[in-house]
PDB file of C-alpha atoms in Angstrom:
ATOM      1  CA  MET A 570     135.297  11.922  18.316  1.00 54.00           C
ATOM      2  CA  GLY A 571     133.528  10.927  21.546  1.00 68.00           C
ATOM      3  CA  MET A 572     135.315   7.546  21.696  1.00 72.00           C
ATOM      4  CA  GLN A 573     138.750   9.155  21.237  1.00 76.00           C
ATOM      5  CA  LYS A 574     138.006  11.541  24.112  1.00 75.00           C
ATOM      6  CA  TRP A 575     137.154   8.589  26.373  1.00 75.00           C
ATOM      7  CA  ILE A 576     140.355   6.778  25.424  1.00 78.00           C
ATOM      8  CA  MET A 577     142.492   9.885  26.027  1.00 76.00           C
ATOM      9  CA  SER A 578     140.915  10.600  29.413  1.00 78.00           C
ATOM     10  CA  GLY A 579     141.339   6.914  30.339  1.00 70.00           C
ATOM     11  CA  LEU A 580     145.012   7.038  29.387  1.00 76.00           C
ATOM     12  CA  PHE A 581     145.458  10.269  31.315  1.00 80.00           C
ATOM     13  CA  PHE A 582     143.826   8.731  34.385  1.00 78.00           C
ATOM     14  CA  ALA A 583     146.026   5.614  34.100  1.00 73.00           C
ATOM     15  CA  ALA A 584     149.173   7.761  33.760  1.00 73.00           C
ATOM     16  CA  CYS A 585     148.211   9.779  36.866  1.00 72.00           C
ATOM     17  CA  ALA A 586     147.513   6.624  38.859  1.00 69.00           C
ATOM     18  CA  PHE A 587     150.871   5.176  37.756  1.00 73.00           C
ATOM     19  CA  ALA A 588     152.673   8.389  38.769  1.00 69.00           C
ATOM     20  CA  VAL A 589     151.067   8.278  42.235  1.00 68.00           C
ATOM     21  CA  ILE A 590     152.081   4.619  42.667  1.00 68.00           C
ATOM     22  CA  LEU A 591     155.669   5.423  41.619  1.00 66.00           C
ATOM     23  CA  MET A 592     155.844   8.285  44.112  1.00 66.00           C
ATOM     24  CA  PHE A 593     155.162   5.854  46.929  1.00 69.00           C
ATOM     25  CA  THR A 594     157.239   2.914  45.741  1.00 64.00           C
ATOM     26  CA  LEU A 595     160.431   4.497  44.399  1.00 61.00           C
ATOM     27  CA  PRO A 596     163.149   5.171  46.975  1.00 60.00           C
ATOM     28  CA  GLY A 597     163.271   8.790  48.111  1.00 57.00           C
ATOM     29  CA  LYS A 598     166.185  11.116  47.394  1.00 55.00           C
ATOM     30  CA  GLU A 599     167.571  10.428  50.872  1.00 52.00           C
ATOM     31  CA  GLN A 600     167.644   6.663  50.296  1.00 51.00           C
ATOM     32  CA  VAL A 601     169.284   7.069  46.907  1.00 50.00           C
ATOM     33  CA  ALA A 602     171.870   9.455  48.373  1.00 50.00           C
ATOM     34  CA  GLU A 603     172.538   6.923  51.141  1.00 49.00           C
ATOM     35  CA  GLN A 604     173.211   4.184  48.577  1.00 54.00           C
ATOM     36  CA  ASN A 605     175.379   6.434  46.422  1.00 64.00           C
ATOM     37  CA  ASN A 606     177.310   7.948  49.327  1.00 69.00           C
ATOM     38  CA  PRO A 607     177.675   5.409  52.098  1.00 77.00           C
ATOM     39  CA  THR A 608     177.977   7.060  55.501  1.00 88.00           C
ATOM     40  CA  MET A 609     181.300   6.516  57.195  1.00 90.00           C
ATOM     41  CA  PRO A 610     180.858   5.130  60.722  1.00 90.00           C
ATOM     42  CA  GLU A 611     182.602   6.807  63.641  1.00 89.00           C
ATOM     43  CA  VAL A 612     185.567   4.644  64.612  1.00 90.00           C
ATOM     44  CA  GLN A 613     188.793   4.979  66.504  1.00 89.00           C
ATOM     45  CA  MET A 614     191.513   4.438  63.947  1.00 87.00           C
ATOM     46  CA  ASP A 615     193.781   1.524  64.727  1.00 91.00           C
ATOM     47  CA  ALA A 616     196.820   2.309  62.548  1.00 93.00           C
ATOM     48  CA  ALA A 617     198.405  -1.140  62.929  1.00 95.00           C
ATOM     49  CA  LYS A 618     195.167  -2.916  62.056  1.00 95.00           C
ATOM     50  CA  ALA A 619     194.444  -0.537  59.165  1.00 94.00           C
ATOM     51  CA  GLU A 620     197.937  -1.080  57.758  1.00 95.00           C
ATOM     52  CA  ALA A 621     197.567  -4.871  58.104  1.00 95.00           C
ATOM     53  CA  THR A 622     194.206  -4.748  56.270  1.00 96.00           C
ATOM     54  CA  VAL A 623     195.708  -2.572  53.524  1.00 95.00           C
ATOM     55  CA  LYS A 624     198.591  -5.055  53.150  1.00 94.00           C
ATOM     56  CA  ALA A 625     196.119  -7.939  52.964  1.00 95.00           C
ATOM     57  CA  GLN A 626     193.598  -6.300  50.612  1.00 95.00           C
ATOM     58  CA  CYS A 627     195.189  -3.458  48.651  1.00 96.00           C
ATOM     59  CA  ILE A 628     198.835  -4.119  47.794  1.00 95.00           C
ATOM     60  CA  SER A 629     198.099  -6.552  44.961  1.00 95.00           C
ATOM     61  CA  CYS A 630     196.863  -3.544  42.919  1.00 96.00           C
ATOM     62  CA  HIS A 631     198.393  -0.554  44.739  1.00 97.00           C
ATOM     63  CA  GLY A 632     201.904  -1.923  45.436  1.00 96.00           C
ATOM     64  CA  ASP A 633     203.577  -3.155  48.629  1.00 94.00           C
ATOM     65  CA  GLN A 634     204.734   0.396  49.439  1.00 94.00           C
ATOM     66  CA  LEU A 635     201.472   1.885  48.086  1.00 95.00           C
ATOM     67  CA  GLN A 636     203.564   3.184  45.202  1.00 97.00           C
ATOM     68  CA  GLY A 637     200.982   2.126  42.626  1.00 95.00           C
ATOM     69  CA  GLY A 638     200.811  -0.687  40.122  1.00 94.00           C
ATOM     70  CA  VAL A 639     197.593  -1.750  38.444  1.00 93.00           C
ATOM     71  CA  GLY A 640     195.908   0.822  40.693  1.00 94.00           C
ATOM     72  CA  PRO A 641     197.137   4.342  41.432  1.00 95.00           C
ATOM     73  CA  SER A 642     199.691   5.212  44.080  1.00 96.00           C
ATOM     74  CA  LEU A 643     198.176   5.639  47.553  1.00 96.00           C
ATOM     75  CA  ASP A 644     201.271   6.982  49.314  1.00 94.00           C
ATOM     76  CA  LYS A 645     199.828  10.524  49.122  1.00 95.00           C
ATOM     77  CA  ALA A 646     196.130   9.581  49.099  1.00 95.00           C
ATOM     78  CA  GLY A 647     195.346  12.106  51.843  1.00 95.00           C
ATOM     79  CA  SER A 648     196.486  15.047  49.750  1.00 95.00           C
ATOM     80  CA  GLU A 649     193.855  14.159  47.114  1.00 95.00           C
ATOM     81  CA  HIS A 650     190.950  12.804  49.185  1.00 96.00           C
ATOM     82  CA  ASP A 651     189.623  13.179  52.713  1.00 95.00           C
ATOM     83  CA  ALA A 652     188.640  10.147  54.800  1.00 96.00           C
ATOM     84  CA  GLU A 653     184.960  10.328  53.746  1.00 95.00           C
ATOM     85  CA  GLU A 654     185.888  10.297  50.043  1.00 95.00           C
ATOM     86  CA  ILE A 655     188.285   7.377  50.525  1.00 96.00           C
ATOM     87  CA  PHE A 656     185.607   5.522  52.497  1.00 96.00           C
ATOM     88  CA  SER A 657     183.155   6.042  49.628  1.00 95.00           C
ATOM     89  CA  ILE A 658     185.664   4.929  46.949  1.00 96.00           C
ATOM     90  CA  VAL A 659     186.647   1.774  48.863  1.00 96.00           C
ATOM     91  CA  SER A 660     183.016   0.953  49.685  1.00 96.00           C
ATOM     92  CA  LYS A 661     181.555   1.506  46.221  1.00 95.00           C
ATOM     93  CA  GLY A 662     184.560   0.926  44.007  1.00 95.00           C
ATOM     94  CA  ARG A 663     185.485   3.274  41.186  1.00 93.00           C
ATOM     95  CA  GLY A 664     186.636   2.707  37.620  1.00 92.00           C
ATOM     96  CA  GLN A 665     188.711  -0.496  37.610  1.00 92.00           C
ATOM     97  CA  MET A 666     188.611  -0.760  41.390  1.00 95.00           C
ATOM     98  CA  PRO A 667     186.027  -3.196  42.768  1.00 95.00           C
ATOM     99  CA  SER A 668     183.742  -2.442  45.692  1.00 96.00           C
ATOM    100  CA  PHE A 669     184.952  -3.752  49.060  1.00 96.00           C
ATOM    101  CA  LYS A 670     181.649  -3.352  50.923  1.00 94.00           C
ATOM    102  CA  ASP A 671     181.066  -7.121  50.778  1.00 94.00           C
ATOM    103  CA  LYS A 672     184.658  -7.995  51.720  1.00 96.00           C
ATOM    104  CA  LEU A 673     185.293  -5.604  54.632  1.00 96.00           C
ATOM    105  CA  ALA A 674     183.117  -4.295  57.450  1.00 95.00           C
ATOM    106  CA  PRO A 675     182.229  -0.569  57.246  1.00 95.00           C
ATOM    107  CA  GLU A 676     184.328  -0.029  60.403  1.00 96.00           C
ATOM    108  CA  GLU A 677     187.364  -1.627  58.736  1.00 96.00           C
ATOM    109  CA  ILE A 678     186.900   0.528  55.638  1.00 96.00           C
ATOM    110  CA  ALA A 679     186.532   3.627  57.856  1.00 96.00           C
ATOM    111  CA  SER A 680     189.777   2.812  59.687  1.00 96.00           C
ATOM    112  CA  ILE A 681     191.604   2.306  56.367  1.00 96.00           C
ATOM    113  CA  ALA A 682     190.127   5.567  55.015  1.00 96.00           C
ATOM    114  CA  MET A 683     191.324   7.494  58.067  1.00 96.00           C
ATOM    115  CA  TRP A 684     194.771   5.890  57.844  1.00 97.00           C
ATOM    116  CA  LEU A 685     195.131   6.643  54.125  1.00 97.00           C
ATOM    117  CA  SER A 686     193.794  10.193  54.550  1.00 96.00           C
ATOM    118  CA  GLU A 687     196.811  10.958  56.767  1.00 96.00           C
ATOM    119  CA  LYS A 688     199.223  10.019  53.954  1.00 95.00           C
ATOM    120  CA  LYS A 689     200.147  13.347  52.366  1.00 93.00           C
TER     121      LYS A 689
END
């Protein structure tokens, strides 16, 4: 019985030590939230530039008039999502849609998000 007690207390101690290590090495809630919800940078929307970027990046799936195709219609995107939500979707991707965070700068995505959010 004495040996089993030693093993159990040793396991308990190891589990506690592991928990303490995890607390310090795992990203905090704030970091996880930051990764899951990228923060939209403050930008001045340049409608012409945003439209040109959309034509270059988005029409192959969303249609040349944003009417939809492989992807959903975006011609009324602003009535479904605000700019922050659109920024998050474009940055992270969603469903069939790939992430664009490696293809476009956050400022470009923010400008597109603002432009699309005005389409109602």
